[in-house]
Amino acid sequence: MEVIIAEDRDAVAQLVADAVCSLVDRRPAAVLGLATGSTPRPTYAELADRARLGLVSFERTRVFTLDEYLGLAPDDEHLYLNEIRARFTDPAGIPVERVHAPDSRPDDPDAECRAYEQQIRDAGGIDLQLLGIGRNGHVAYNEPTSSLASRTRVTTLTESSRRDIAGHFTPTPDHDSPVEPDANVPRDVITQGLGTILEARHVILMATGPHKADAVAAMVEGPVSAMIPASVLQFHPQTTVVVDEAAGAALQLADHYRYVQQHDVEQPDPFT
Ligand code: GLP
């Protein structure tokens, strides 16, 4: 697993935006998997800026979101699809026809999950999957004890995760400080599974802030365990973890990662 420790949140955003642009320059019809939450927002803002400035073209890029709240109305601003559209794909010029997300109000949720998996296969799979990580080590909405081979499915959020997102539904001065979730905070979601995520050709997991340090250390250096779902990425052949100093503070081998990073050991190109 490649680990990059960047100076701060902006440096993380620049590095990840560089990786996305490098892929899209080489493969204009690339299929991107996009995470939501606060961590990737600076990356999406940077990519939208670069598209506006003509520094990158997403005119053939296709997008799949990782997860979606169940039960919210299609025009609800909290929908992950609407967040991705507002923060990245609309300003970057990616039309909604090329932005795929699970339906938030499917007649048959299980059929919707199977159809979403088929859409990803029909697109040829995900070339680059961007991920964040929850405080409890979840990725997408694969909460602790999720099967490490799980597929796209309906899951129920832990109270820890509901507290973390409650700030989106009940505005607080600091999103990173958990608040008690009220009835407006969703309980059920559709999420891509860990087995689904492992099929992406390249995965970039981003983490910033001290509140992610323990989860990052556990997923990179700890045992593979369903209690830390992100640790399954230790089985993935091309995962890059990009953190700021605060999120990397608990890494035991930080000096080694910095040495490798500075000596720019080339990673195999997953697209050759
Ligand atoms: C939610 C999302 C994940 C995201 C995580 C962390 O669980 N489903 O995709 O990585 O929150 O969010 P944040 O980046 O806001 O800390």
PDB file of N, CA, C and O in Angstrom, residues 34 36 65-74 76-85 99-106 112-113 116 140-141 152-155 157 169 186-192:
ATOM      1  N   LEU A  34     -16.561   8.231  -7.021  1.00  0.00           N
ATOM      2  CA  LEU A  34     -16.403   9.431  -6.195  1.00  0.00           C
ATOM      3  C   LEU A  34     -17.016   9.236  -4.817  1.00  0.00           C
ATOM      4  O   LEU A  34     -18.179   8.853  -4.694  1.00  0.00           O
ATOM      5  N   THR A  36     -18.138  10.967  -1.098  1.00  0.00           N
ATOM      6  CA  THR A  36     -18.671  12.251  -0.626  1.00  0.00           C
ATOM      7  C   THR A  36     -18.209  12.436   0.819  1.00  0.00           C
ATOM      8  O   THR A  36     -17.336  11.733   1.294  1.00  0.00           O
ATOM      9  N   THR A  65     -21.156   7.260  -8.047  1.00  0.00           N
ATOM     10  CA  THR A  65     -21.025   7.621  -6.634  1.00  0.00           C
ATOM     11  C   THR A  65     -20.959   6.328  -5.817  1.00  0.00           C
ATOM     12  O   THR A  65     -21.348   5.250  -6.290  1.00  0.00           O
ATOM     13  N   LEU A  66     -20.455   6.462  -4.597  1.00  0.00           N
ATOM     14  CA  LEU A  66     -20.199   5.297  -3.737  1.00  0.00           C
ATOM     15  C   LEU A  66     -21.438   4.816  -3.010  1.00  0.00           C
ATOM     16  O   LEU A  66     -21.591   3.612  -2.757  1.00  0.00           O
ATOM     17  N   ASP A  67     -22.274   5.754  -2.630  1.00  0.00           N
ATOM     18  CA  ASP A  67     -23.372   5.397  -1.720  1.00  0.00           C
ATOM     19  C   ASP A  67     -24.446   6.472  -1.806  1.00  0.00           C
ATOM     20  O   ASP A  67     -24.241   7.551  -2.367  1.00  0.00           O
ATOM     21  N   GLU A  68     -25.615   6.154  -1.272  1.00  0.00           N
ATOM     22  CA  GLU A  68     -26.723   7.123  -1.315  1.00  0.00           C
ATOM     23  C   GLU A  68     -27.688   6.857  -0.160  1.00  0.00           C
ATOM     24  O   GLU A  68     -27.972   5.687   0.160  1.00  0.00           O
ATOM     25  N   TYR A  69     -28.165   7.950   0.431  1.00  0.00           N
ATOM     26  CA  TYR A  69     -29.151   7.824   1.507  1.00  0.00           C
ATOM     27  C   TYR A  69     -30.470   7.318   0.912  1.00  0.00           C
ATOM     28  O   TYR A  69     -30.904   7.778  -0.149  1.00  0.00           O
ATOM     29  N   LEU A  70     -31.124   6.429   1.617  1.00  0.00           N
ATOM     30  CA  LEU A  70     -32.446   5.957   1.178  1.00  0.00           C
ATOM     31  C   LEU A  70     -33.542   6.826   1.806  1.00  0.00           C
ATOM     32  O   LEU A  70     -33.460   7.207   2.976  1.00  0.00           O
ATOM     33  N   GLY A  71     -34.533   7.163   0.956  1.00  0.00           N
ATOM     34  CA  GLY A  71     -35.720   7.841   1.463  1.00  0.00           C
ATOM     35  C   GLY A  71     -35.755   9.326   1.232  1.00  0.00           C
ATOM     36  O   GLY A  71     -36.809   9.949   1.327  1.00  0.00           O
ATOM     37  N   LEU A  72     -34.616   9.929   0.898  1.00  0.00           N
ATOM     38  CA  LEU A  72     -34.627  11.381   0.667  1.00  0.00           C
ATOM     39  C   LEU A  72     -35.208  11.673  -0.722  1.00  0.00           C
ATOM     40  O   LEU A  72     -35.045  10.888  -1.659  1.00  0.00           O
ATOM     41  N   ALA A  73     -35.852  12.804  -0.843  1.00  0.00           N
ATOM     42  CA  ALA A  73     -36.454  13.201  -2.134  1.00  0.00           C
ATOM     43  C   ALA A  73     -35.336  13.494  -3.135  1.00  0.00           C
ATOM     44  O   ALA A  73     -34.242  13.915  -2.762  1.00  0.00           O
ATOM     45  N   PRO A  74     -35.614  13.260  -4.441  1.00  0.00           N
ATOM     46  CA  PRO A  74     -34.571  13.467  -5.473  1.00  0.00           C
ATOM     47  C   PRO A  74     -33.971  14.867  -5.476  1.00  0.00           C
ATOM     48  O   PRO A  74     -32.819  15.040  -5.858  1.00  0.00           O
ATOM     49  N   ASP A  76     -33.467  16.683  -2.767  1.00  0.00           N
ATOM     50  CA  ASP A  76     -32.923  17.014  -1.438  1.00  0.00           C
ATOM     51  C   ASP A  76     -31.427  17.319  -1.553  1.00  0.00           C
ATOM     52  O   ASP A  76     -30.666  16.511  -2.066  1.00  0.00           O
ATOM     53  N   GLU A  77     -31.029  18.484  -1.050  1.00  0.00           N
ATOM     54  CA  GLU A  77     -29.622  18.891  -1.210  1.00  0.00           C
ATOM     55  C   GLU A  77     -28.661  17.955  -0.475  1.00  0.00           C
ATOM     56  O   GLU A  77     -27.475  17.915  -0.775  1.00  0.00           O
ATOM     57  N   HIS A  78     -29.200  17.159   0.478  1.00  0.00           N
ATOM     58  CA  HIS A  78     -28.332  16.259   1.254  1.00  0.00           C
ATOM     59  C   HIS A  78     -28.005  14.981   0.496  1.00  0.00           C
ATOM     60  O   HIS A  78     -27.134  14.218   0.915  1.00  0.00           O
ATOM     61  N   LEU A  79     -28.740  14.719  -0.582  1.00  0.00           N
ATOM     62  CA  LEU A  79     -28.442  13.506  -1.368  1.00  0.00           C
ATOM     63  C   LEU A  79     -26.984  13.567  -1.822  1.00  0.00           C
ATOM     64  O   LEU A  79     -26.528  14.617  -2.325  1.00  0.00           O
ATOM     65  N   TYR A  80     -26.294  12.460  -1.726  1.00  0.00           N
ATOM     66  CA  TYR A  80     -24.890  12.448  -2.148  1.00  0.00           C
ATOM     67  C   TYR A  80     -24.770  12.784  -3.638  1.00  0.00           C
ATOM     68  O   TYR A  80     -23.835  13.462  -4.062  1.00  0.00           O
ATOM     69  N   LEU A  81     -25.747  12.309  -4.440  1.00  0.00           N
ATOM     70  CA  LEU A  81     -25.712  12.648  -5.873  1.00  0.00           C
ATOM     71  C   LEU A  81     -25.764  14.159  -6.054  1.00  0.00           C
ATOM     72  O   LEU A  81     -24.968  14.735  -6.824  1.00  0.00           O
ATOM     73  N   ASN A  82     -26.635  14.828  -5.327  1.00  0.00           N
ATOM     74  CA  ASN A  82     -26.772  16.277  -5.499  1.00  0.00           C
ATOM     75  C   ASN A  82     -25.544  17.013  -4.974  1.00  0.00           C
ATOM     76  O   ASN A  82     -25.159  18.064  -5.508  1.00  0.00           O
ATOM     77  N   GLU A  83     -24.912  16.435  -3.947  1.00  0.00           N
ATOM     78  CA  GLU A  83     -23.680  17.057  -3.447  1.00  0.00           C
ATOM     79  C   GLU A  83     -22.564  16.939  -4.495  1.00  0.00           C
ATOM     80  O   GLU A  83     -21.866  17.909  -4.800  1.00  0.00           O
ATOM     81  N   ILE A  84     -22.417  15.752  -5.082  1.00  0.00           N
ATOM     82  CA  ILE A  84     -21.395  15.560  -6.119  1.00  0.00           C
ATOM     83  C   ILE A  84     -21.667  16.465  -7.315  1.00  0.00           C
ATOM     84  O   ILE A  84     -20.768  17.099  -7.888  1.00  0.00           O
ATOM     85  N   ARG A  85     -22.931  16.587  -7.711  1.00  0.00           N
ATOM     86  CA  ARG A  85     -23.267  17.453  -8.854  1.00  0.00           C
ATOM     87  C   ARG A  85     -22.927  18.907  -8.530  1.00  0.00           C
ATOM     88  O   ARG A  85     -22.315  19.620  -9.341  1.00  0.00           O
ATOM     89  N   VAL A  99     -23.396  10.747 -14.877  1.00  0.00           N
ATOM     90  CA  VAL A  99     -23.184  10.667 -13.425  1.00  0.00           C
ATOM     91  C   VAL A  99     -24.164   9.632 -12.876  1.00  0.00           C
ATOM     92  O   VAL A  99     -25.378   9.842 -12.918  1.00  0.00           O
ATOM     93  N   HIS A 100     -23.644   8.513 -12.415  1.00  0.00           N
ATOM     94  CA  HIS A 100     -24.500   7.404 -11.969  1.00  0.00           C
ATOM     95  C   HIS A 100     -24.511   7.320 -10.441  1.00  0.00           C
ATOM     96  O   HIS A 100     -23.471   7.464  -9.790  1.00  0.00           O
ATOM     97  N   ALA A 101     -25.708   7.096  -9.898  1.00  0.00           N
ATOM     98  CA  ALA A 101     -25.854   6.972  -8.441  1.00  0.00           C
ATOM     99  C   ALA A 101     -27.016   6.036  -8.153  1.00  0.00           C
ATOM    100  O   ALA A 101     -27.957   5.943  -8.956  1.00  0.00           O
ATOM    101  N   PRO A 102     -26.990   5.332  -7.014  1.00  0.00           N
ATOM    102  CA  PRO A 102     -28.147   4.506  -6.658  1.00  0.00           C
ATOM    103  C   PRO A 102     -29.375   5.401  -6.461  1.00  0.00           C
ATOM    104  O   PRO A 102     -29.261   6.538  -5.996  1.00  0.00           O
ATOM    105  N   ASP A 103     -30.537   4.887  -6.822  1.00  0.00           N
ATOM    106  CA  ASP A 103     -31.799   5.619  -6.640  1.00  0.00           C
ATOM    107  C   ASP A 103     -32.086   5.742  -5.137  1.00  0.00           C
ATOM    108  O   ASP A 103     -31.973   4.754  -4.385  1.00  0.00           O
ATOM    109  N   SER A 104     -32.445   6.944  -4.687  1.00  0.00           N
ATOM    110  CA  SER A 104     -32.689   7.132  -3.244  1.00  0.00           C
ATOM    111  C   SER A 104     -34.084   6.651  -2.837  1.00  0.00           C
ATOM    112  O   SER A 104     -34.371   6.507  -1.639  1.00  0.00           O
ATOM    113  N   ARG A 105     -34.963   6.442  -3.827  1.00  0.00           N
ATOM    114  CA  ARG A 105     -36.313   5.952  -3.513  1.00  0.00           C
ATOM    115  C   ARG A 105     -36.697   4.810  -4.457  1.00  0.00           C
ATOM    116  O   ARG A 105     -37.681   4.920  -5.201  1.00  0.00           O
ATOM    117  N   PRO A 106     -35.929   3.730  -4.459  1.00  0.00           N
ATOM    118  CA  PRO A 106     -36.226   2.628  -5.389  1.00  0.00           C
ATOM    119  C   PRO A 106     -37.464   1.849  -4.948  1.00  0.00           C
ATOM    120  O   PRO A 106     -37.719   1.708  -3.745  1.00  0.00           O
ATOM    121  N   GLU A 112     -32.409  -2.618  -7.088  1.00  0.00           N
ATOM    122  CA  GLU A 112     -31.612  -1.421  -7.398  1.00  0.00           C
ATOM    123  C   GLU A 112     -30.130  -1.692  -7.150  1.00  0.00           C
ATOM    124  O   GLU A 112     -29.261  -1.284  -7.929  1.00  0.00           O
ATOM    125  N   CYS A 113     -29.835  -2.408  -6.072  1.00  0.00           N
ATOM    126  CA  CYS A 113     -28.429  -2.736  -5.761  1.00  0.00           C
ATOM    127  C   CYS A 113     -27.833  -3.615  -6.853  1.00  0.00           C
ATOM    128  O   CYS A 113     -26.716  -3.365  -7.331  1.00  0.00           O
ATOM    129  N   TYR A 116     -27.234  -1.583  -9.955  1.00  0.00           N
ATOM    130  CA  TYR A 116     -26.086  -0.671  -9.856  1.00  0.00           C
ATOM    131  C   TYR A 116     -24.778  -1.414 -10.119  1.00  0.00           C
ATOM    132  O   TYR A 116     -23.894  -0.919 -10.810  1.00  0.00           O
ATOM    133  N   ALA A 140     -17.066   4.042   2.223  1.00  0.00           N
ATOM    134  CA  ALA A 140     -18.433   4.135   1.705  1.00  0.00           C
ATOM    135  C   ALA A 140     -19.327   4.052   2.940  1.00  0.00           C
ATOM    136  O   ALA A 140     -19.082   4.764   3.916  1.00  0.00           O
ATOM    137  N   TYR A 141     -20.336   3.141   2.933  1.00  0.00           N
ATOM    138  CA  TYR A 141     -21.045   2.925   4.194  1.00  0.00           C
ATOM    139  C   TYR A 141     -20.947   1.463   4.596  1.00  0.00           C
ATOM    140  O   TYR A 141     -21.898   0.845   5.066  1.00  0.00           O
ATOM    141  N   THR A 152     -22.780  -4.293  -3.462  1.00  0.00           N
ATOM    142  CA  THR A 152     -23.706  -3.174  -3.297  1.00  0.00           C
ATOM    143  C   THR A 152     -24.979  -3.683  -2.642  1.00  0.00           C
ATOM    144  O   THR A 152     -25.563  -4.677  -3.085  1.00  0.00           O
ATOM    145  N   ARG A 153     -25.397  -2.966  -1.547  1.00  0.00           N
ATOM    146  CA  ARG A 153     -26.525  -3.473  -0.754  1.00  0.00           C
ATOM    147  C   ARG A 153     -27.062  -2.350   0.112  1.00  0.00           C
ATOM    148  O   ARG A 153     -26.471  -1.286   0.228  1.00  0.00           O
ATOM    149  N   VAL A 154     -28.199  -2.652   0.750  1.00  0.00           N
ATOM    150  CA  VAL A 154     -28.774  -1.722   1.733  1.00  0.00           C
ATOM    151  C   VAL A 154     -28.134  -2.003   3.083  1.00  0.00           C
ATOM    152  O   VAL A 154     -28.010  -3.166   3.494  1.00  0.00           O
ATOM    153  N   THR A 155     -27.660  -0.930   3.761  1.00  0.00           N
ATOM    154  CA  THR A 155     -27.112  -1.122   5.113  1.00  0.00           C
ATOM    155  C   THR A 155     -27.712  -0.070   6.041  1.00  0.00           C
ATOM    156  O   THR A 155     -28.273   0.932   5.602  1.00  0.00           O
ATOM    157  N   LEU A 157     -26.924   2.586   9.191  1.00  0.00           N
ATOM    158  CA  LEU A 157     -25.800   3.334   9.762  1.00  0.00           C
ATOM    159  C   LEU A 157     -25.674   3.090  11.256  1.00  0.00           C
ATOM    160  O   LEU A 157     -26.678   2.959  11.966  1.00  0.00           O
ATOM    161  N   PHE A 169     -27.203  17.694   8.483  1.00  0.00           N
ATOM    162  CA  PHE A 169     -28.672  17.788   8.525  1.00  0.00           C
ATOM    163  C   PHE A 169     -29.121  18.779   9.584  1.00  0.00           C
ATOM    164  O   PHE A 169     -30.207  19.302   9.552  1.00  0.00           O
ATOM    165  N   PRO A 186     -30.715  10.302   8.138  1.00  0.00           N
ATOM    166  CA  PRO A 186     -31.072   8.977   7.604  1.00  0.00           C
ATOM    167  C   PRO A 186     -30.482   7.849   8.444  1.00  0.00           C
ATOM    168  O   PRO A 186     -29.447   8.012   9.105  1.00  0.00           O
ATOM    169  N   ARG A 187     -31.171   6.713   8.371  1.00  0.00           N
ATOM    170  CA  ARG A 187     -30.650   5.499   9.031  1.00  0.00           C
ATOM    171  C   ARG A 187     -30.164   4.480   7.991  1.00  0.00           C
ATOM    172  O   ARG A 187     -29.236   3.717   8.244  1.00  0.00           O
ATOM    173  N   ASP A 188     -30.857   4.436   6.829  1.00  0.00           N
ATOM    174  CA  ASP A 188     -30.550   3.381   5.838  1.00  0.00           C
ATOM    175  C   ASP A 188     -29.976   3.994   4.572  1.00  0.00           C
ATOM    176  O   ASP A 188     -30.377   5.092   4.148  1.00  0.00           O
ATOM    177  N   VAL A 189     -29.032   3.274   3.990  1.00  0.00           N
ATOM    178  CA  VAL A 189     -28.358   3.736   2.762  1.00  0.00           C
ATOM    179  C   VAL A 189     -28.170   2.558   1.813  1.00  0.00           C
ATOM    180  O   VAL A 189     -28.264   1.390   2.230  1.00  0.00           O
ATOM    181  N   ILE A 190     -27.915   2.895   0.563  1.00  0.00           N
ATOM    182  CA  ILE A 190     -27.378   1.905  -0.389  1.00  0.00           C
ATOM    183  C   ILE A 190     -25.893   2.220  -0.511  1.00  0.00           C
ATOM    184  O   ILE A 190     -25.525   3.382  -0.695  1.00  0.00           O
ATOM    185  N   THR A 191     -25.064   1.189  -0.369  1.00  0.00           N
ATOM    186  CA  THR A 191     -23.617   1.423  -0.480  1.00  0.00           C
ATOM    187  C   THR A 191     -22.964   0.378  -1.369  1.00  0.00           C
ATOM    188  O   THR A 191     -23.385  -0.780  -1.386  1.00  0.00           O
ATOM    189  N   GLN A 192     -21.958   0.820  -2.117  1.00  0.00           N
ATOM    190  CA  GLN A 192     -21.119  -0.157  -2.792  1.00  0.00           C
ATOM    191  C   GLN A 192     -20.443  -1.004  -1.699  1.00  0.00           C
ATOM    192  O   GLN A 192     -20.131  -0.503  -0.616  1.00  0.00           O
TER     193      GLN A 192
END
